[in-house]
Short mmCIF file of C-alpha atoms and ligand atoms in Angstrom, two decimals:
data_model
loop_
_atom_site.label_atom_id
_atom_site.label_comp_id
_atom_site.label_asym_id
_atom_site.label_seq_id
_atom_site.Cartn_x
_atom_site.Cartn_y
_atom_site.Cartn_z
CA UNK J 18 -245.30 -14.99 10.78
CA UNK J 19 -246.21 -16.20 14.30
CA UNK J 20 -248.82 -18.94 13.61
CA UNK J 21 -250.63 -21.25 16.09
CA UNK J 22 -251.07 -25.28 15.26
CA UNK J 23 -253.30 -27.16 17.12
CA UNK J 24 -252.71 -30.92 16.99
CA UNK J 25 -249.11 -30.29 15.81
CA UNK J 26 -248.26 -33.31 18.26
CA UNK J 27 -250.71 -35.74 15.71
CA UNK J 28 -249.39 -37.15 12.44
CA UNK J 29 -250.41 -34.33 9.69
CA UNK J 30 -249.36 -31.46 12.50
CA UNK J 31 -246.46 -32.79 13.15
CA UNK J 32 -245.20 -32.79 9.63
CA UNK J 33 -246.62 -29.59 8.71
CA UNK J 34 -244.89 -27.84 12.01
CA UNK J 35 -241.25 -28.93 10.80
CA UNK J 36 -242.12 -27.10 7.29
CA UNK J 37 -243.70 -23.74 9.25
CA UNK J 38 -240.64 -23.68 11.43
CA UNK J 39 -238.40 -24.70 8.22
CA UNK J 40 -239.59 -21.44 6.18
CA UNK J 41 -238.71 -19.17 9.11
CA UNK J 42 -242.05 -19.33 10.72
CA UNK J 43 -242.47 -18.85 14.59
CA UNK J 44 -245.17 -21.69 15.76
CA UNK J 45 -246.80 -22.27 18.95
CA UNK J 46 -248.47 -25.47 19.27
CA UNK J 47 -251.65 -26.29 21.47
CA UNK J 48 -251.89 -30.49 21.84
CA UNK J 49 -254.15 -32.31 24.87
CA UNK J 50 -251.58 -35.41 23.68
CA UNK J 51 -254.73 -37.48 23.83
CA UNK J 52 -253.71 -38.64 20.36
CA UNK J 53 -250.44 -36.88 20.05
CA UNK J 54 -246.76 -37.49 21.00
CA UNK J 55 -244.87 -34.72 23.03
CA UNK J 56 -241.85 -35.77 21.14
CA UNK J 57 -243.46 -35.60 17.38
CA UNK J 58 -243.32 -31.55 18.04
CA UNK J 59 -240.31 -29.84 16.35
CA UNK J 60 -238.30 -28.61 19.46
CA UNK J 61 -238.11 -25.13 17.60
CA UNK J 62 -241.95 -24.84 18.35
CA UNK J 63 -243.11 -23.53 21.54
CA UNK J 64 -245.35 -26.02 23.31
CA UNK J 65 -248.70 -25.90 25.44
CA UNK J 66 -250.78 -29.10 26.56
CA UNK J 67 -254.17 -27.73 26.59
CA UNK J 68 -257.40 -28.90 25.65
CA UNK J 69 -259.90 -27.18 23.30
CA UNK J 70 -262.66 -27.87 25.48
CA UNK J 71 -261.10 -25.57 27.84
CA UNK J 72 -262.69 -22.44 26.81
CA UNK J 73 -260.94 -19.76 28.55
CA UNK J 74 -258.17 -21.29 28.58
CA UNK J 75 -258.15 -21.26 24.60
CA UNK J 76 -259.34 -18.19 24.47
CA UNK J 77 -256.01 -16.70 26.62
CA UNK J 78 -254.33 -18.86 24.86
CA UNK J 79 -254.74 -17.66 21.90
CA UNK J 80 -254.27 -13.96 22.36
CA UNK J 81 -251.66 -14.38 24.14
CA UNK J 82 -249.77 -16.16 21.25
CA UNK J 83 -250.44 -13.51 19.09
CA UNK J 84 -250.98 -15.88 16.01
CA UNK J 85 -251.79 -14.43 12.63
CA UNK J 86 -252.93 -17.64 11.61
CA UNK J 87 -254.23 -20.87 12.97
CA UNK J 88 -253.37 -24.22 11.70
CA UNK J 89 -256.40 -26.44 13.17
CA UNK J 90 -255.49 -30.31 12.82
CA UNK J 91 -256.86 -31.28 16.61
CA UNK J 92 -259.60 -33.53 15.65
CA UNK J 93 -260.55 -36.86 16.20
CA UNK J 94 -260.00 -38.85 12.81
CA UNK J 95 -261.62 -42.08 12.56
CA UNK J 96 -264.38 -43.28 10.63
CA UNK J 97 -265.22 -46.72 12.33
CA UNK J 98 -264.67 -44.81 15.48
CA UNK J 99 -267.18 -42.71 14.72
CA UNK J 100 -269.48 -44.50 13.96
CA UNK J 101 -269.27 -47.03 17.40
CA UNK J 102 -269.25 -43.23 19.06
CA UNK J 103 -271.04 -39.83 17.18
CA UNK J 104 -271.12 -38.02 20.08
CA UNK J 105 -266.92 -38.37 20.97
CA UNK J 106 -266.66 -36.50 17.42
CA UNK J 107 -269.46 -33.92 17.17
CA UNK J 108 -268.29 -32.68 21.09
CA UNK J 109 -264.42 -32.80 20.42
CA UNK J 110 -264.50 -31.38 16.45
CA UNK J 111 -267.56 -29.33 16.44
CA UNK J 112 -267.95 -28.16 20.05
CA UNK J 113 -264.64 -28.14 21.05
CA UNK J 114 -263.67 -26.36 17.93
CA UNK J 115 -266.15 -23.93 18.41
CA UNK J 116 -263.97 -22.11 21.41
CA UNK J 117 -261.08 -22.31 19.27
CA UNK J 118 -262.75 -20.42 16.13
CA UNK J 119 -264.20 -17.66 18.91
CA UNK J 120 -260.91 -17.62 20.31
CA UNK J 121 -259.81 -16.39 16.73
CA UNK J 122 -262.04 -14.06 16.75
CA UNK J 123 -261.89 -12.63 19.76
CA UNK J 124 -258.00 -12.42 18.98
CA UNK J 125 -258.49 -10.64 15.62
CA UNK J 126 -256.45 -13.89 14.10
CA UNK J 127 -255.68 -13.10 10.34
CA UNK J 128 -256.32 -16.68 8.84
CA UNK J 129 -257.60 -19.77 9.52
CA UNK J 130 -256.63 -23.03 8.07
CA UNK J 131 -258.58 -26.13 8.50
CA UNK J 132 -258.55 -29.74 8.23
CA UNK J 133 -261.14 -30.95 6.50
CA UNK J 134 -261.76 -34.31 4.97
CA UNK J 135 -263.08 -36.22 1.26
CA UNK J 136 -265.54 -37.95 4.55
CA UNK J 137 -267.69 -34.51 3.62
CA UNK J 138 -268.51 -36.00 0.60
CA UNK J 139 -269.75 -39.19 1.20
CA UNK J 140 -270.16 -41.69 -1.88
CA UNK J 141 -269.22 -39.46 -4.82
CA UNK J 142 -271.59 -39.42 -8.04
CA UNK J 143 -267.97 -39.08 -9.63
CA UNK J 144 -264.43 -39.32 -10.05
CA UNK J 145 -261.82 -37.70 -9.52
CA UNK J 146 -263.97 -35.63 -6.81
CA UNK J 147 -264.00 -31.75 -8.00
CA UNK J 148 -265.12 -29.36 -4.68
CA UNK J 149 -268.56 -28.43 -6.33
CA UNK J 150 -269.88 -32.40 -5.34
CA UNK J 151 -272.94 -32.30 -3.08
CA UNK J 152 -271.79 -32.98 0.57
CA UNK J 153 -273.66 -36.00 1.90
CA UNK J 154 -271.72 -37.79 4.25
CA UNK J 155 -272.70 -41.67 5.57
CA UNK J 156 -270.67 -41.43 8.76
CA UNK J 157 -270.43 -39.01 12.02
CA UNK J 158 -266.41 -38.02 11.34
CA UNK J 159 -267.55 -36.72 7.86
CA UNK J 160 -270.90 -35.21 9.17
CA UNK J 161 -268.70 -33.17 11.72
CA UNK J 162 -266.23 -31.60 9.47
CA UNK J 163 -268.73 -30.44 7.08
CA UNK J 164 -270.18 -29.28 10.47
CA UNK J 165 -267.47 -27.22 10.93
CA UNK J 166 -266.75 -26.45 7.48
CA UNK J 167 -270.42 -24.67 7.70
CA UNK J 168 -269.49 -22.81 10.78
CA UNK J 169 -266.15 -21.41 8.86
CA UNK J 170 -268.69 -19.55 6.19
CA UNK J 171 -270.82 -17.93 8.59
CA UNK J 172 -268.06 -17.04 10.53
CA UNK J 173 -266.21 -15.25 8.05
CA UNK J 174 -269.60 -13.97 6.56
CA UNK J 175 -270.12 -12.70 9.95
CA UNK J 176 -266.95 -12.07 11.71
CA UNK J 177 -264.89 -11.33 8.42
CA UNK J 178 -262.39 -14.29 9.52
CA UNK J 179 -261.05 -15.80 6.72
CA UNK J 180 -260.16 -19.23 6.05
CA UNK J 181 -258.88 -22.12 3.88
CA UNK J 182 -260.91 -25.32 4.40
CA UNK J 183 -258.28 -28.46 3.16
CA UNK J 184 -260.21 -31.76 2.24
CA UNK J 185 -257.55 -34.65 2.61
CA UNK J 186 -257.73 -37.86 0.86
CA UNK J 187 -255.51 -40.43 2.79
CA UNK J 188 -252.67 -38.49 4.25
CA UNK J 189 -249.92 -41.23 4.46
CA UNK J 190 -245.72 -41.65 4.10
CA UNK J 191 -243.36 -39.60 6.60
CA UNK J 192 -240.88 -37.28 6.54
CA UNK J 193 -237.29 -38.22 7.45
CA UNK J 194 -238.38 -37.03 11.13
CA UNK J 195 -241.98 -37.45 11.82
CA UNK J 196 -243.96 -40.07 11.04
CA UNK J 197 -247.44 -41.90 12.05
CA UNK J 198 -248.16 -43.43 15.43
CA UNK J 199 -251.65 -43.98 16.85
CA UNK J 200 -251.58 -45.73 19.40
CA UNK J 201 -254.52 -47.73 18.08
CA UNK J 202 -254.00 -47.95 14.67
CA UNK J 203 -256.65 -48.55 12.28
CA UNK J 204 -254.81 -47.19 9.03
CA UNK J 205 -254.84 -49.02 6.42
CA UNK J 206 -250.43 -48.74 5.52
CA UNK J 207 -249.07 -48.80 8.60
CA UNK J 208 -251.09 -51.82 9.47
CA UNK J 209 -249.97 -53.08 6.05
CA UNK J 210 -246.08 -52.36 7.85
CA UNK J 211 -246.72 -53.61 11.30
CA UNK J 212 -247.14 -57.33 9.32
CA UNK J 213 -243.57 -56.11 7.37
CA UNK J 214 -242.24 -55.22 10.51
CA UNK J 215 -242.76 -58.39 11.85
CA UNK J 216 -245.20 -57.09 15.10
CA UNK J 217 -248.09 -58.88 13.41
CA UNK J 218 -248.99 -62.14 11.94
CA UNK J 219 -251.05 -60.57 9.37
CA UNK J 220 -252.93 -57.69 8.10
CA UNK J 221 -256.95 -57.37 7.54
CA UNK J 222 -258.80 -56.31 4.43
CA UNK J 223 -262.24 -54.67 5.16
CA UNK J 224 -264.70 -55.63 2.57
CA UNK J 225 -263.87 -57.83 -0.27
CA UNK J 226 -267.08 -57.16 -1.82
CA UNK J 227 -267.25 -53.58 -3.41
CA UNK J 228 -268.39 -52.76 -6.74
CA UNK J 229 -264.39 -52.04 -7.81
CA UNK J 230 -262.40 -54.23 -10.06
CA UNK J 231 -260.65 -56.43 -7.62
CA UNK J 232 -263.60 -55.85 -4.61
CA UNK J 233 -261.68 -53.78 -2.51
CA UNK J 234 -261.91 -50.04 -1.56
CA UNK J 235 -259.98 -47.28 -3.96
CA UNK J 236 -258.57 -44.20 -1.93
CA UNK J 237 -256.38 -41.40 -3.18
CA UNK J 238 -253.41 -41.29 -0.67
CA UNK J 239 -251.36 -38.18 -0.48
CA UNK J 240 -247.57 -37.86 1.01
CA UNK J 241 -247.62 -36.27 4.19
CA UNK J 242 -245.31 -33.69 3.21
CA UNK J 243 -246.71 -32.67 0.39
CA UNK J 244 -250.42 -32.00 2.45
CA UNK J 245 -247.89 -29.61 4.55
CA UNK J 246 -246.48 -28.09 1.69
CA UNK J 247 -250.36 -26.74 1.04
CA UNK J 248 -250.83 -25.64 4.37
CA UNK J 249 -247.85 -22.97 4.10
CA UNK J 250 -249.33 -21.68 0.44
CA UNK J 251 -252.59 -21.44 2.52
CA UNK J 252 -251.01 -18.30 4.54
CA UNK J 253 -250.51 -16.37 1.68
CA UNK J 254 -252.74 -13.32 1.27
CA UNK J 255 -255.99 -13.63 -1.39
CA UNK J 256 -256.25 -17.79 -1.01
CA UNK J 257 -259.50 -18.37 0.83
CA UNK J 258 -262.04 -21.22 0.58
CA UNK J 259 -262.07 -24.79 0.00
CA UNK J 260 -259.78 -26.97 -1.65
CA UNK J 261 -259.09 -30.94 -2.30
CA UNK J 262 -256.20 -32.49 -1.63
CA UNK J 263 -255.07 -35.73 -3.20
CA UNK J 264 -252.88 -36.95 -6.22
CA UNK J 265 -256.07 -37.77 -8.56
CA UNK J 266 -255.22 -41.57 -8.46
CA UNK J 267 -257.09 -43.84 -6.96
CA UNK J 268 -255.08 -47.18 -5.68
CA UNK J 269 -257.06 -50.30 -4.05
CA UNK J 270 -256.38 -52.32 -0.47
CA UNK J 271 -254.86 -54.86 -2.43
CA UNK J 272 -252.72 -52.58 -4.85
CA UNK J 273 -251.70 -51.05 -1.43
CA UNK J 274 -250.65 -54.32 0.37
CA UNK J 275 -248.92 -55.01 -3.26
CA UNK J 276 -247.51 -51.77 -3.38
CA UNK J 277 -245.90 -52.58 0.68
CA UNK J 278 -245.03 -55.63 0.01
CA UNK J 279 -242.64 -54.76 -3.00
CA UNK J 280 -241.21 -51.84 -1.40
CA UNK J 281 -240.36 -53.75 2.13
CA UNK J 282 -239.56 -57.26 0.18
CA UNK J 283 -241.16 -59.08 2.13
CA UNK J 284 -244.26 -61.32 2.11
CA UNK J 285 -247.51 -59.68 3.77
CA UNK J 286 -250.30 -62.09 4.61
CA UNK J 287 -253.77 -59.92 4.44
CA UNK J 288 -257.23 -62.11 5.84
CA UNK J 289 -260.73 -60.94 4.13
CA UNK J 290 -262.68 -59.42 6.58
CA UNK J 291 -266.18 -58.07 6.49
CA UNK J 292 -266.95 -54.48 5.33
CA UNK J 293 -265.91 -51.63 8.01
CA UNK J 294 -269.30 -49.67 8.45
CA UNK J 295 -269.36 -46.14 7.11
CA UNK J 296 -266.31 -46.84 4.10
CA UNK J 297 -266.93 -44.82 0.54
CA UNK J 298 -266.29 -47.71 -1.94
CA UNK J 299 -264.00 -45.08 -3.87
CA UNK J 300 -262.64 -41.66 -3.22
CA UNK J 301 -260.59 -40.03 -5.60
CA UNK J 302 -259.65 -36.17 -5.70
CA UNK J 303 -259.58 -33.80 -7.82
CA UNK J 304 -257.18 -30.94 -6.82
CA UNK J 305 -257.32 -29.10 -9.91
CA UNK J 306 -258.28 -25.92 -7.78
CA UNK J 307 -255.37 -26.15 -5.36
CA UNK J 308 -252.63 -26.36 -8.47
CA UNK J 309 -254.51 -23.14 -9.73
CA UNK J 310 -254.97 -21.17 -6.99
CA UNK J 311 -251.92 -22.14 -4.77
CA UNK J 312 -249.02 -23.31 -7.28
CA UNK J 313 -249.66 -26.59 -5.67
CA UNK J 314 -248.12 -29.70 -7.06
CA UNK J 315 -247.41 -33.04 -5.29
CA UNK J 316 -243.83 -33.74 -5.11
CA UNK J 317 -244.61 -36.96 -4.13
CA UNK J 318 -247.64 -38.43 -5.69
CA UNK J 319 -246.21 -42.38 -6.40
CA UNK J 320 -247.50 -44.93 -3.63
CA UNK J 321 -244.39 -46.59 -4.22
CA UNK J 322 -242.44 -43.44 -3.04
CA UNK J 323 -245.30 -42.70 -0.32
CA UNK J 324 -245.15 -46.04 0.77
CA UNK J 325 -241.42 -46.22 1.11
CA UNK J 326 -240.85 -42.80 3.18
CA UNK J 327 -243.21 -44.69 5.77
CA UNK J 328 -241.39 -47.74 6.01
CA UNK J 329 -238.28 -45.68 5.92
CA UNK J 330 -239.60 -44.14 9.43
CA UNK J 331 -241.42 -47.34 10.97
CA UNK J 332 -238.55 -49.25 10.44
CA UNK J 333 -236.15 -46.68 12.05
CA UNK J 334 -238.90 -45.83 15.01
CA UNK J 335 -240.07 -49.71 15.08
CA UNK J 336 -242.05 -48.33 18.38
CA UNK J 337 -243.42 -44.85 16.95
CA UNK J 338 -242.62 -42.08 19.20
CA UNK J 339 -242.76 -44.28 22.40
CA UNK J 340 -240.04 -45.28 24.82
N1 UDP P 401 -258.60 -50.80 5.52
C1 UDP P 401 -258.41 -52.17 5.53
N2 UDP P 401 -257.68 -52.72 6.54
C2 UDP P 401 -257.13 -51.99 7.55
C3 UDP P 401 -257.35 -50.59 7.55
C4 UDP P 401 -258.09 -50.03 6.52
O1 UDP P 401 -258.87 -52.86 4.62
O2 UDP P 401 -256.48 -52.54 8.45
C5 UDP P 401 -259.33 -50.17 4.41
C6 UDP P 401 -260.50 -49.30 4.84
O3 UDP P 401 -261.67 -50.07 4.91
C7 UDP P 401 -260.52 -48.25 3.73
C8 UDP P 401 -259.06 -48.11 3.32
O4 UDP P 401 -258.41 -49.29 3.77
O5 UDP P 401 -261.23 -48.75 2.62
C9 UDP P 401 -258.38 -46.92 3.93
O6 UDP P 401 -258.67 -46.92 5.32
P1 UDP P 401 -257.93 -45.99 6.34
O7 UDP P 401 -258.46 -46.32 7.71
O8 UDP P 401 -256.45 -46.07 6.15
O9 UDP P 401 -258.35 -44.51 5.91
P2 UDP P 401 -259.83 -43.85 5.67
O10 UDP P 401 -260.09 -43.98 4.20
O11 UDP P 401 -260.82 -44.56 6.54
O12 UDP P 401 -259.63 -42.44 6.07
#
């Protein structure tokens, strides 16, 4: 199938471009590189540096691919960020995305996958998260994708597109290739590494205070690999709608600096900090819906096994993708 990612130059894209191109699939990937790296993109993909804010440009570009699908990871990802900057992420995920979606319609593109986030949610009333929670998110990166999530409905209401909408938990771990590199990094593990790595003195913990058992945030983190694995079940005829991703296990900061610190044997020092604004206390999936509808099944659903593919790759790439 020829199928279009955008953002397969970013972490999740990059990852889930090797497995398209892997199963036989031709991609085409559009990346501005304002986040990405030119050399996280499989070589067996054909590459284009173009912004989604370029309108025409999108829209040639995406005839003249002739995708079946899209893959849509280009986003901008960050919750603190967000919330220093709303507009940064309602212009680049919701207007900038906009052209893109026309541009699928306008090229009579079969599918359209999305990447969508648990940051629709907001504080959950419960755990593990089912997709039938209200959507009330407390910062601008959630309020965006559920933005867009909304536009997805009316457009295939509309326009007859049809789409999958994937809400990620914490998308972490690498494959042997591709891993993470931002080049300001705010995650939580590979911050966790950079202290393992020896590049620095120590890592932060944001909020000590939370109503959890040892005061620190819970989050459900999900290999890399096996997020991709969804997005190639998503091309399949008949799967539409929206769907959680996560392993249904919910691990704290401090289980995850544990959890790094036993799998790179070596000591980690982690400082309290305050509470990063706009942080769930807990987030926790249910993805009960994508084992049913999809055959999905994490391969790799152990921290300890997500956590040691990305030291695997950070300690092989101590630099990331640069020079
Ligand atoms: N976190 C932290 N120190 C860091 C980075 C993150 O304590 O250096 C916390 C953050 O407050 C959140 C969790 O770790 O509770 C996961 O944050 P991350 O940025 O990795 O992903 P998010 O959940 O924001 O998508």
């Amino acid at each position: 199938m020829n199928v279009l990612v955008t953002g397969g130059a970013g972490y999740i894209g990059s990852v889930c471009v090797e497995q398209l191109a892997d199963a036989g699939h031709a991609v085409m990937v559009i990346d501005n590189l304002s986040e990405g790296h030119r050399r996280a993109v499989d070589p067996r993909a054909r590459f284009v540096q173009l912004c989604l804010s370029e309108r025409d440009a999108v829209i040639r570009a995406v005839k003249e691919s002739g995708a079946e699908a899209i893959l849509h990871f280009a986003a901008n990802a960050l919750v603190g960020e967000s919330m220093a900057n709303p507009s940064k992420y309602f212009r680049n995920n919701v207007a900038s995305g906009l052209n893109l979606l026309d541009a699928a319609v306008e090229a009579k593109v079969r599918k359209f996958v999305f990447s969508s986030t648990c940051a629709t949610y907001g504080p959950p009333d419960r755990v593990p998260m089912t997709e039938d929670l209200p959507q009330r998110p407390i910062n601008p990166y959630g309020e965006s994708k559920l933005m867009f999530e909304k536009m997805l409905g009316w457009y295939r209401q509309i326009h007859g597109l049809e789409f999958v909408a994937f809400r990620y938990f914490n998308a972490a771990g690498a494959s042997a290739r591709f891993g993470e590199h931002h080049r300001v990094e705010t995650h939580l593990i590979p911050n966790v590494l950079k202290v393992a790595l020896g590049q620095a003195p120590h890592c932060e913990i944001y909020g000590t205070d939370y109503p959890m058992p040892d005061g620190t945030c819970v989050r459900d983190y999900i290999h890399i690999s096996d997020l991709a694995d969804a997005h190639i079940r998503a091309l399949r005829p008949g799967v539409n709608g929206f769907y959680n991703l996560g392993n249904g296990a919910g691990y704290s900061v401090r289980e995850v600096i544990q959890a790094c610190e036993r799998e790179t044997g070596r000591a980690i020092k982690a400082i309290e900090k305050p509470r990063r604004p706009g942080d769930p206390p807990r987030l926790v999936a249910s993805a009960e819906r994508a084992m049913k509808d999809l055959g999905w099944q994490p391969r790799f659903p152990k921290l300890e096994t997500i956590v040691a593919s990305a030291w695997a790759w950070h300690s092989t790439n101590p630099k990331g993708y640069a020079d």
